[in-house]
Amino acid sequence: MGLIQYCLLFLVVFYHGAYGLRSSGIISRGRGLLASAPGAAPEAAPGPALATPATMVAGGLCESIITKVGYKCQEYTVKTKDGYVLTLQRVNSPEGDVKTKQPAFLQHGLFMDGASWFLNTPEQSLGYILADSGYDVWVANTRGTRYSRGHESLDASSPTFWDWSWDEMVQYDLPAFLGFVNKQTGKKINYIGHSLGTLMALTSFSLGPNSPCQVLDKLRAVALLSPVAYLNHMGSQMSVYASKTFMGEWGSSFIAEFNVKDERVVNYIASLCSAPGMNCFDMTSSFTGVNCCLNATIFDLFIRKEPQSTSMKNCLHLAQTVRQGSVTKYDYVTANVQKYGQPTPPPYPLSNIPKDLPIFMTYGANDFLADPADVQQLVDEMKHDEDKLEVQKVDTYGHLDFILATNANDVVFKQMLAFIKRQP
């Protein structure tokens, strides 16, 4: 089984659901340990971001979901230094003056886009909850997703358009998004990410305040839902087995855009699921861990709205992270010296994350992707100031519960917002 299967396993997650019991969580502070309760590339300066606002875009996220339930929504386009044209939405409740609100920035995970924050009811979806709590909500859509398939010179049908991994999201996408939000609001930003959105944040922060693509000076507080960095203890035997077998040459030549709707991907998923010992009927629980609290109707909506495309190179980079047991830039193997000036890819020094940056982390005991042991390794390496780090463990949450669980507001979001509000 090769590296392409690693991405395919991620994709199959979106086609098979598992539903279970409710849970609750308990908070612990500082580095001491994750308490729980029962039931519970050479860098370049990012340059200025260019943006064009529009109240409504036909078929966009504002029109298709958000304004239908009575919230204010504006669409923006932002151009990165490497030429990608990305969209973000600005969402607010009808009440209050937006000029006095703190900005909250939502960064989605792998195979998702900004819609993932708005699929449940307004009482259950984090995007709406933030707006109702008085925040000026900004929603990212990273390169390659349905609303961010533009480029100043490349077409999305070109393989060159897809020549990137999360390295480029860190180097270009985050600085463009956060720089624009900071310029528009004149305020520091509360960053909230899920899954890959946490990996992007952590690696960005590790580059320090002197990096040309740094974003630290624009942040007020950070919340990481299912934090992904180290992947040494992943609970899914299938994903570990897939990522440990290197077939990168075949994978990278197979397809540049990894789109589940592509016939080649569909056929390959079918062949993968028919392999001896492979169970694709209950892939959600077997790959992400059992998700306790997903509403079947909303999960069906989630399947219709997602998954989104990513690049094959991004999949390979994630597989490298699993195999190597470390967090580094993309491994070009024989071309590392040409790319980086050294034979191995440079690490992202997570111990360099500023100790005084307020960070809230929440993870699930049943999460196979953000495994508790890997979260602990991350916390240990960060050596964060105790009063600036809060860690929550939810005993019965899986990976998707943190964005789709019907009880996530009571279990996670209220504690997260209390932490953010305490920050000066």
Tab-separated table of C-alpha atoms in Angstrom:
chain	number	residue	atom	x	y	z
A	1	MET	CA	0.000	0.000	0.000
A	2	GLY	CA	1.523	3.335	-1.037
A	3	LEU	CA	1.346	6.993	-0.122
A	4	ILE	CA	-1.594	7.692	-2.355
A	5	GLN	CA	-3.641	5.362	-0.158
A	6	TYR	CA	-2.886	7.645	2.764
A	7	CYS	CA	-4.817	10.438	1.061
A	8	LEU	CA	-7.498	8.057	-0.144
A	9	LEU	CA	-8.099	6.900	3.404
A	10	PHE	CA	-8.643	10.512	4.401
A	11	LEU	CA	-11.165	10.899	1.600
A	12	VAL	CA	-13.115	7.756	2.364
A	13	VAL	CA	-13.791	9.231	5.813
A	14	PHE	CA	-16.361	11.521	4.257
A	15	TYR	CA	-18.489	8.680	2.937
A	16	HIS	CA	-19.072	6.496	5.968
A	17	GLY	CA	-20.378	7.721	9.327
A	18	ALA	CA	-20.489	6.438	12.874
A	19	TYR	CA	-22.740	7.900	15.532
A	20	GLY	CA	-22.692	7.314	19.268
A	21	LEU	CA	-23.197	8.776	22.733
A	22	ARG	CA	-22.887	12.246	24.196
A	23	SER	CA	-19.868	13.315	26.232
A	24	SER	CA	-18.496	16.083	28.390
A	25	GLY	CA	-15.026	17.512	28.959
A	26	ILE	CA	-12.864	18.859	31.723
A	27	ILE	CA	-10.200	21.562	31.639
A	28	SER	CA	-6.619	21.374	32.801
A	29	ARG	CA	-4.145	24.244	32.698
A	30	GLY	CA	-0.473	24.398	31.866
A	31	ARG	CA	1.807	21.538	30.910
A	32	GLY	CA	0.640	19.191	33.562
A	33	LEU	CA	-1.092	16.587	32.025
A	34	LEU	CA	-4.173	16.746	29.865
A	35	ALA	CA	-6.723	15.933	32.537
A	36	SER	CA	-9.917	14.109	31.662
A	37	ALA	CA	-13.141	12.991	33.250
A	38	PRO	CA	-15.521	10.154	32.485
A	39	GLY	CA	-17.921	11.127	29.735
A	40	ALA	CA	-15.958	13.838	29.017
A	41	ALA	CA	11.180	26.140	0.970
A	42	PRO	CA	13.506	29.217	0.986
A	43	GLU	CA	11.296	31.773	2.571
A	44	ALA	CA	10.179	34.958	0.876
A	45	ALA	CA	8.353	37.908	2.309
A	46	PRO	CA	4.626	37.456	1.815
A	47	GLY	CA	4.123	40.951	0.465
A	48	PRO	CA	0.911	42.946	0.580
A	49	ALA	CA	-2.396	41.150	0.227
A	50	LEU	CA	-4.774	42.505	-2.370
A	51	ALA	CA	-8.473	42.137	-1.706
A	52	THR	CA	-11.738	43.017	-3.335
A	53	PRO	CA	-14.902	42.968	-1.206
A	54	ALA	CA	-18.308	41.965	-2.484
A	55	THR	CA	-21.489	41.783	-0.463
A	56	MET	CA	-22.610	38.675	-2.333
A	57	VAL	CA	-21.081	36.263	-4.836
A	58	ALA	CA	-23.432	34.030	-6.797
A	59	GLY	CA	-23.076	30.504	-5.450
A	60	GLY	CA	-20.608	31.628	-2.793
A	61	LEU	CA	-20.615	30.652	0.859
A	62	CYS	CA	-22.506	33.793	1.902
A	63	GLU	CA	-25.342	33.255	-0.546
A	64	SER	CA	-25.559	29.461	-0.298
A	65	ILE	CA	-25.556	29.104	3.495
A	66	ILE	CA	-24.942	32.069	5.777
A	67	THR	CA	-27.335	34.832	4.738
A	68	LYS	CA	-30.171	32.303	4.504
A	69	VAL	CA	-30.298	32.122	8.287
A	70	GLY	CA	-30.170	35.876	8.849
A	71	TYR	CA	-26.477	36.689	9.336
A	72	LYS	CA	-24.524	39.469	7.650
A	73	CYS	CA	-21.921	38.145	5.228
A	74	GLN	CA	-19.390	39.679	2.852
A	75	GLU	CA	-17.129	37.924	0.354
A	76	TYR	CA	-13.502	38.953	-0.234
A	77	THR	CA	-10.722	37.815	-2.524
A	78	VAL	CA	-7.093	37.957	-1.407
A	79	LYS	CA	-4.055	37.394	-3.618
A	80	THR	CA	-0.993	35.678	-2.181
A	81	LYS	CA	2.585	36.566	-3.045
A	82	ASP	CA	2.841	33.435	-5.213
A	83	GLY	CA	-0.231	34.454	-7.207
A	84	TYR	CA	-3.109	32.398	-5.763
A	85	VAL	CA	-6.468	34.146	-5.490
A	86	LEU	CA	-8.181	33.009	-2.299
A	87	THR	CA	-11.546	33.879	-0.824
A	88	LEU	CA	-12.587	34.611	2.706
A	89	GLN	CA	-15.919	35.559	4.197
A	90	ARG	CA	-16.715	38.097	6.903
A	91	VAL	CA	-19.678	37.049	9.038
A	92	ASN	CA	-21.497	39.060	11.703
A	93	SER	CA	-24.713	38.924	13.653
A	94	PRO	CA	-27.259	41.674	12.928
A	95	GLU	CA	-26.609	43.177	16.366
A	96	GLY	CA	-23.698	45.361	17.417
A	97	ASP	CA	-21.219	47.646	15.696
A	98	VAL	CA	-18.623	45.651	13.759
A	99	LYS	CA	-16.056	48.377	14.437
A	100	THR	CA	-16.010	47.510	18.141
A	101	LYS	CA	-15.868	43.718	17.750
A	102	GLN	CA	-12.763	41.572	18.082
A	103	PRO	CA	-11.891	39.588	14.936
A	104	ALA	CA	-12.031	35.787	15.074
A	105	PHE	CA	-10.357	33.904	12.219
A	106	LEU	CA	-11.440	30.335	11.327
A	107	GLN	CA	-9.013	28.037	9.494
A	108	HIS	CA	-10.487	24.741	8.283
A	109	GLY	CA	-8.796	21.360	8.014
A	110	LEU	CA	-7.784	18.991	5.233
A	111	PHE	CA	-10.420	18.215	2.569
A	112	MET	CA	-12.672	20.919	4.030
A	113	ASP	CA	-13.350	24.596	3.404
A	114	GLY	CA	-15.072	27.475	5.168
A	115	ALA	CA	-18.487	25.827	4.914
A	116	SER	CA	-17.480	23.264	7.554
A	117	TRP	CA	-17.966	25.894	10.294
A	118	PHE	CA	-21.640	26.523	9.357
A	119	LEU	CA	-23.266	23.149	8.685
A	120	ASN	CA	-25.087	22.659	11.993
A	121	THR	CA	-27.772	24.971	13.365
A	122	PRO	CA	-26.792	28.477	14.496
A	123	GLU	CA	-26.869	27.186	18.084
A	124	GLN	CA	-24.409	24.402	17.227
A	125	SER	CA	-22.070	25.794	14.523
A	126	LEU	CA	-18.945	27.609	15.697
A	127	GLY	CA	-19.112	30.247	12.955
A	128	TYR	CA	-22.577	31.382	14.062
A	129	ILE	CA	-21.778	31.006	17.769
A	130	LEU	CA	-18.810	33.343	17.413
A	131	ALA	CA	-20.922	35.896	15.565
A	132	ASP	CA	-23.651	35.695	18.231
A	133	SER	CA	-20.975	36.078	20.929
A	134	GLY	CA	-20.009	39.468	19.516
A	135	TYR	CA	-17.047	38.527	17.315
A	136	ASP	CA	-16.244	39.784	13.824
A	137	VAL	CA	-15.830	36.390	12.135
A	138	TRP	CA	-13.453	35.853	9.203
A	139	VAL	CA	-13.538	32.514	7.384
A	140	ALA	CA	-10.598	31.175	5.352
A	141	ASN	CA	-10.759	29.007	2.229
A	142	THR	CA	-7.274	27.751	1.411
A	143	ARG	CA	-5.846	27.183	-2.053
A	144	GLY	CA	-7.456	24.447	-4.131
A	145	THR	CA	-10.833	24.465	-2.368
A	146	ARG	CA	-14.001	25.331	-4.258
A	147	TYR	CA	-13.899	29.070	-3.538
A	148	SER	CA	-10.108	29.446	-3.919
A	149	ARG	CA	-9.237	28.012	-7.302
A	150	GLY	CA	-7.961	31.215	-8.893
A	151	HIS	CA	-4.443	32.313	-9.839
A	152	GLU	CA	-3.013	35.337	-11.572
A	153	SER	CA	-1.554	33.211	-14.385
A	154	LEU	CA	-2.254	29.486	-13.789
A	155	ASP	CA	-5.422	27.543	-14.469
A	156	ALA	CA	-6.648	24.994	-11.936
A	157	SER	CA	-6.556	22.352	-14.684
A	158	SER	CA	-2.777	22.748	-14.895
A	159	PRO	CA	-0.558	20.432	-12.800
A	160	THR	CA	1.607	23.450	-11.993
A	161	PHE	CA	-1.337	25.010	-10.132
A	162	TRP	CA	-1.178	22.080	-7.680
A	163	ASP	CA	2.568	22.197	-7.010
A	164	TRP	CA	2.314	22.969	-3.292
A	165	SER	CA	1.921	21.429	0.147
A	166	TRP	CA	1.077	22.907	3.528
A	167	ASP	CA	4.528	24.555	3.402
A	168	GLU	CA	3.069	27.055	0.932
A	169	MET	CA	-0.086	27.483	3.010
A	170	VAL	CA	2.174	28.511	5.905
A	171	GLN	CA	4.412	30.683	3.769
A	172	TYR	CA	1.752	32.406	1.685
A	173	ASP	CA	-1.892	31.696	2.574
A	174	LEU	CA	-1.824	32.482	6.297
A	175	PRO	CA	0.174	35.724	5.931
A	176	ALA	CA	-2.153	36.922	3.165
A	177	PHE	CA	-5.318	36.094	5.124
A	178	LEU	CA	-4.206	37.392	8.522
A	179	GLY	CA	-2.468	40.431	7.101
A	180	PHE	CA	-5.649	41.436	5.328
A	181	VAL	CA	-7.890	40.863	8.361
A	182	ASN	CA	-5.521	42.854	10.545
A	183	LYS	CA	-5.463	45.705	8.033
A	184	GLN	CA	-9.247	45.742	7.656
A	185	THR	CA	-10.018	45.665	11.375
A	186	GLY	CA	-7.016	47.407	12.895
A	187	LYS	CA	-7.125	44.798	15.677
A	188	LYS	CA	-5.225	41.706	16.740
A	189	ILE	CA	-6.872	38.436	15.772
A	190	ASN	CA	-8.177	35.403	17.644
A	191	TYR	CA	-7.065	32.407	15.566
A	192	ILE	CA	-9.152	29.211	15.654
A	193	GLY	CA	-8.060	26.191	13.619
A	194	HIS	CA	-9.067	22.559	13.225
A	195	SER	CA	-6.812	19.631	12.212
A	196	LEU	CA	-4.591	20.807	9.326
A	197	GLY	CA	-5.507	24.346	10.359
A	198	THR	CA	-3.682	23.671	13.642
A	199	LEU	CA	-0.607	22.253	11.883
A	200	MET	CA	-0.465	25.359	9.716
A	201	ALA	CA	-0.671	27.555	12.802
A	202	LEU	CA	1.892	25.706	14.905
A	203	THR	CA	4.492	25.531	12.153
A	204	SER	CA	3.921	29.178	11.283
A	205	PHE	CA	4.390	30.218	14.915
A	206	SER	CA	7.570	28.125	15.170
A	207	LEU	CA	9.285	30.291	12.558
A	208	GLY	CA	9.429	33.111	15.095
A	209	PRO	CA	8.883	36.857	14.897
A	210	ASN	CA	11.744	37.467	12.462
A	211	SER	CA	10.472	35.222	9.689
A	212	PRO	CA	9.413	37.123	6.543
A	213	CYS	CA	6.128	35.177	6.571
A	214	GLN	CA	5.460	35.466	10.310
A	215	VAL	CA	1.999	36.270	11.642
A	216	LEU	CA	2.676	36.433	15.396
A	217	ASP	CA	2.420	40.210	15.667
A	218	LYS	CA	-1.166	40.029	14.374
A	219	LEU	CA	-2.471	37.514	16.946
A	220	ARG	CA	-4.249	38.004	20.257
A	221	ALA	CA	-5.060	34.381	21.205
A	222	VAL	CA	-5.105	30.950	19.569
A	223	ALA	CA	-7.476	27.966	19.831
A	224	LEU	CA	-6.471	24.610	18.365
A	225	LEU	CA	-9.196	21.997	17.859
A	226	SER	CA	-7.761	18.482	17.390
A	227	PRO	CA	-4.164	19.776	17.274
A	228	VAL	CA	-2.074	17.955	14.687
A	229	ALA	CA	1.706	18.128	14.725
A	230	TYR	CA	3.424	14.861	15.634
A	231	LEU	CA	1.772	11.774	14.160
A	232	ASN	CA	3.793	9.054	15.865
A	233	HIS	CA	0.925	7.368	17.708
A	234	MET	CA	-1.890	7.477	15.184
A	235	GLY	CA	-4.588	5.023	16.245
A	236	SER	CA	-5.517	4.023	12.700
A	237	GLN	CA	-3.488	0.979	11.679
A	238	MET	CA	-4.615	1.474	8.087
A	239	SER	CA	-3.246	5.008	7.798
A	240	VAL	CA	0.029	4.089	9.496
A	241	TYR	CA	0.491	1.088	7.211
A	242	ALA	CA	-0.269	3.202	4.175
A	243	SER	CA	2.129	5.988	5.081
A	244	LYS	CA	5.084	3.716	5.887
A	245	THR	CA	5.367	2.339	2.347
A	246	PHE	CA	6.981	4.808	-0.025
A	247	MET	CA	5.600	4.949	-3.553
A	248	GLY	CA	5.906	8.674	-4.052
A	249	GLU	CA	7.056	8.499	-7.654
A	250	TRP	CA	3.896	6.641	-8.677
A	251	GLY	CA	1.699	8.781	-6.447
A	252	SER	CA	2.952	12.128	-7.719
A	253	SER	CA	2.605	11.067	-11.341
A	254	PHE	CA	-0.865	9.641	-10.784
A	255	ILE	CA	-2.621	12.961	-10.338
A	256	ALA	CA	-1.765	16.529	-9.328
A	257	GLU	CA	-5.152	17.594	-7.979
A	258	PHE	CA	-6.483	15.131	-5.452
A	259	ASN	CA	-10.223	15.363	-6.052
A	260	VAL	CA	-12.541	12.630	-4.818
A	261	LYS	CA	-14.821	13.250	-7.805
A	262	ASP	CA	-12.048	12.384	-10.248
A	263	GLU	CA	-12.868	9.049	-11.908
A	264	ARG	CA	-9.361	7.743	-11.290
A	265	VAL	CA	-9.692	8.430	-7.571
A	266	VAL	CA	-13.180	6.923	-7.442
A	267	ASN	CA	-11.948	3.749	-9.145
A	268	TYR	CA	-8.951	3.530	-6.892
A	269	ILE	CA	-11.072	3.912	-3.749
A	270	ALA	CA	-13.222	1.046	-5.019
A	271	SER	CA	-10.183	-1.170	-5.539
A	272	LEU	CA	-8.722	-0.174	-2.176
A	273	CYS	CA	-11.935	-1.009	-0.350
A	274	SER	CA	-12.091	-4.414	-2.021
A	275	ALA	CA	-8.608	-5.377	-0.833
A	276	PRO	CA	-8.414	-8.239	1.709
A	277	GLY	CA	-8.847	-7.038	5.278
A	278	MET	CA	-9.893	-3.496	4.276
A	279	ASN	CA	-13.175	-2.346	5.812
A	280	CYS	CA	-14.486	0.838	4.183
A	281	PHE	CA	-18.015	0.576	5.547
A	282	ASP	CA	-17.164	2.235	8.855
A	283	MET	CA	-14.163	4.284	7.773
A	284	THR	CA	-15.011	7.288	9.924
A	285	SER	CA	-14.512	5.439	13.195
A	286	SER	CA	-11.728	3.220	11.905
A	287	PHE	CA	-9.714	6.183	10.618
A	288	THR	CA	-10.619	9.269	12.693
A	289	GLY	CA	-11.743	7.451	15.834
A	290	VAL	CA	-15.362	7.097	16.904
A	291	ASN	CA	-17.195	10.406	16.607
A	292	CYS	CA	-19.695	10.381	19.424
A	293	CYS	CA	-22.118	13.157	18.664
A	294	LEU	CA	-22.769	13.654	14.957
A	295	ASN	CA	-26.298	14.244	13.763
A	296	ALA	CA	-27.017	11.948	10.811
A	297	THR	CA	-28.827	14.655	8.830
A	298	ILE	CA	-26.004	17.137	9.298
A	299	PHE	CA	-23.434	14.480	8.479
A	300	ASP	CA	-25.258	13.872	5.187
A	301	LEU	CA	-25.102	17.622	4.502
A	302	PHE	CA	-21.409	17.527	5.339
A	303	ILE	CA	-20.901	14.783	2.760
A	304	ARG	CA	-22.699	16.861	0.110
A	305	LYS	CA	-20.689	20.008	0.862
A	306	GLU	CA	-17.329	18.299	1.359
A	307	PRO	CA	-14.747	16.951	0.681
A	308	GLN	CA	-12.683	19.561	-1.105
A	309	SER	CA	-9.688	19.083	-3.346
A	310	THR	CA	-6.134	19.261	-2.160
A	311	SER	CA	-2.851	18.588	-3.942
A	312	MET	CA	-1.168	15.223	-4.160
A	313	LYS	CA	1.976	16.957	-2.906
A	314	ASN	CA	0.113	17.988	0.238
A	315	CYS	CA	-0.894	14.351	0.816
A	316	LEU	CA	2.691	13.201	0.348
A	317	HIS	CA	3.921	15.820	2.815
A	318	LEU	CA	1.491	14.552	5.459
A	319	ALA	CA	2.602	10.985	4.792
A	320	GLN	CA	6.223	12.061	5.257
A	321	THR	CA	5.273	13.484	8.653
A	322	VAL	CA	3.852	10.117	9.702
A	323	ARG	CA	6.853	8.139	8.484
A	324	GLN	CA	9.581	10.433	9.743
A	325	GLY	CA	8.147	11.040	13.198
A	326	SER	CA	9.087	14.710	12.974
A	327	VAL	CA	7.627	17.968	11.655
A	328	THR	CA	9.694	19.253	8.742
A	329	LYS	CA	9.344	21.003	5.451
A	330	TYR	CA	8.581	18.911	2.381
A	331	ASP	CA	11.221	16.268	1.716
A	332	TYR	CA	12.423	16.555	-1.881
A	333	VAL	CA	14.859	13.650	-1.249
A	334	THR	CA	17.569	14.060	-3.896
A	335	ALA	CA	16.656	17.720	-4.503
A	336	ASN	CA	16.879	18.853	-0.878
A	337	VAL	CA	20.332	20.366	-1.338
A	338	GLN	CA	19.118	22.380	-4.318
A	339	LYS	CA	15.948	23.452	-2.486
A	340	TYR	CA	17.230	23.997	1.050
A	341	GLY	CA	21.017	23.956	0.823
A	342	GLN	CA	21.190	20.811	2.949
A	343	PRO	CA	20.511	17.070	2.442
A	344	THR	CA	17.493	16.914	4.745
A	345	PRO	CA	14.413	19.148	4.963
A	346	PRO	CA	14.621	21.826	7.675
A	347	PRO	CA	12.538	21.104	10.788
A	348	TYR	CA	9.824	23.360	12.079
A	349	PRO	CA	11.182	24.114	15.591
A	350	LEU	CA	7.998	23.845	17.650
A	351	SER	CA	9.966	24.604	20.810
A	352	ASN	CA	10.396	28.126	19.395
A	353	ILE	CA	6.682	28.924	19.634
A	354	PRO	CA	6.553	32.001	21.902
A	355	LYS	CA	5.899	30.876	25.484
A	356	ASP	CA	3.632	33.841	26.172
A	357	LEU	CA	1.295	33.312	23.200
A	358	PRO	CA	-2.111	32.409	24.704
A	359	ILE	CA	-3.102	28.969	23.372
A	360	PHE	CA	-6.177	26.836	24.090
A	361	MET	CA	-5.951	23.196	22.945
A	362	THR	CA	-8.737	20.646	22.909
A	363	TYR	CA	-8.504	17.044	21.782
A	364	GLY	CA	-10.470	13.811	22.009
A	365	ALA	CA	-9.519	10.572	23.715
A	366	ASN	CA	-11.000	8.734	20.705
A	367	ASP	CA	-9.245	10.856	18.081
A	368	PHE	CA	-6.958	8.656	15.991
A	369	LEU	CA	-5.431	11.608	14.099
A	370	ALA	CA	-4.641	13.895	17.038
A	371	ASP	CA	-3.657	11.028	19.327
A	372	PRO	CA	-3.399	11.907	23.050
A	373	ALA	CA	0.246	10.784	23.190
A	374	ASP	CA	1.130	13.007	20.234
A	375	VAL	CA	-0.700	15.951	21.799
A	376	GLN	CA	1.299	15.371	24.972
A	377	GLN	CA	4.548	15.378	23.003
A	378	LEU	CA	3.532	18.683	21.435
A	379	VAL	CA	2.724	20.226	24.820
A	380	ASP	CA	6.021	19.019	26.286
A	381	GLU	CA	8.062	20.420	23.439
A	382	MET	CA	6.339	23.801	23.535
A	383	LYS	CA	7.339	24.363	27.214
A	384	HIS	CA	4.615	26.990	27.385
A	385	ASP	CA	3.989	29.376	30.285
A	386	GLU	CA	1.385	27.721	32.512
A	387	ASP	CA	-0.916	30.720	32.585
A	388	LYS	CA	-0.848	30.978	28.785
A	389	LEU	CA	-1.772	27.395	27.914
A	390	GLU	CA	-5.028	25.587	28.618
A	391	VAL	CA	-5.575	21.993	27.531
A	392	GLN	CA	-8.916	20.211	27.402
A	393	LYS	CA	-9.473	16.503	26.873
A	394	VAL	CA	-12.910	15.219	25.856
A	395	ASP	CA	-13.158	11.547	26.687
A	396	THR	CA	-15.565	10.438	23.949
A	397	TYR	CA	-14.807	12.837	21.086
A	398	GLY	CA	-13.341	11.794	17.749
A	399	HIS	CA	-11.731	13.996	15.119
A	400	LEU	CA	-14.892	15.351	13.491
A	401	ASP	CA	-16.783	16.020	16.726
A	402	PHE	CA	-14.856	19.252	17.241
A	403	ILE	CA	-16.592	20.875	14.282
A	404	LEU	CA	-19.784	18.835	13.832
A	405	ALA	CA	-20.865	17.500	17.245
A	406	THR	CA	-24.336	18.613	18.275
A	407	ASN	CA	-23.083	19.284	21.817
A	408	ALA	CA	-19.771	20.962	20.901
A	409	ASN	CA	-20.927	24.350	22.176
A	410	ASP	CA	-21.464	23.043	25.703
A	411	VAL	CA	-18.500	20.653	25.668
A	412	VAL	CA	-15.841	22.732	23.892
A	413	PHE	CA	-16.805	26.151	22.540
A	414	LYS	CA	-17.909	27.747	25.817
A	415	GLN	CA	-14.622	26.805	27.489
A	416	MET	CA	-12.670	28.010	24.481
A	417	LEU	CA	-14.432	31.382	24.428
A	418	ALA	CA	-13.958	31.800	28.177
A	419	PHE	CA	-10.209	31.342	27.667
A	420	ILE	CA	-10.118	33.830	24.785
A	421	LYS	CA	-12.085	36.415	26.759
A	422	ARG	CA	-9.630	36.192	29.668
A	423	GLN	CA	-6.730	37.297	27.515
A	424	PRO	CA	-5.719	40.973	27.740
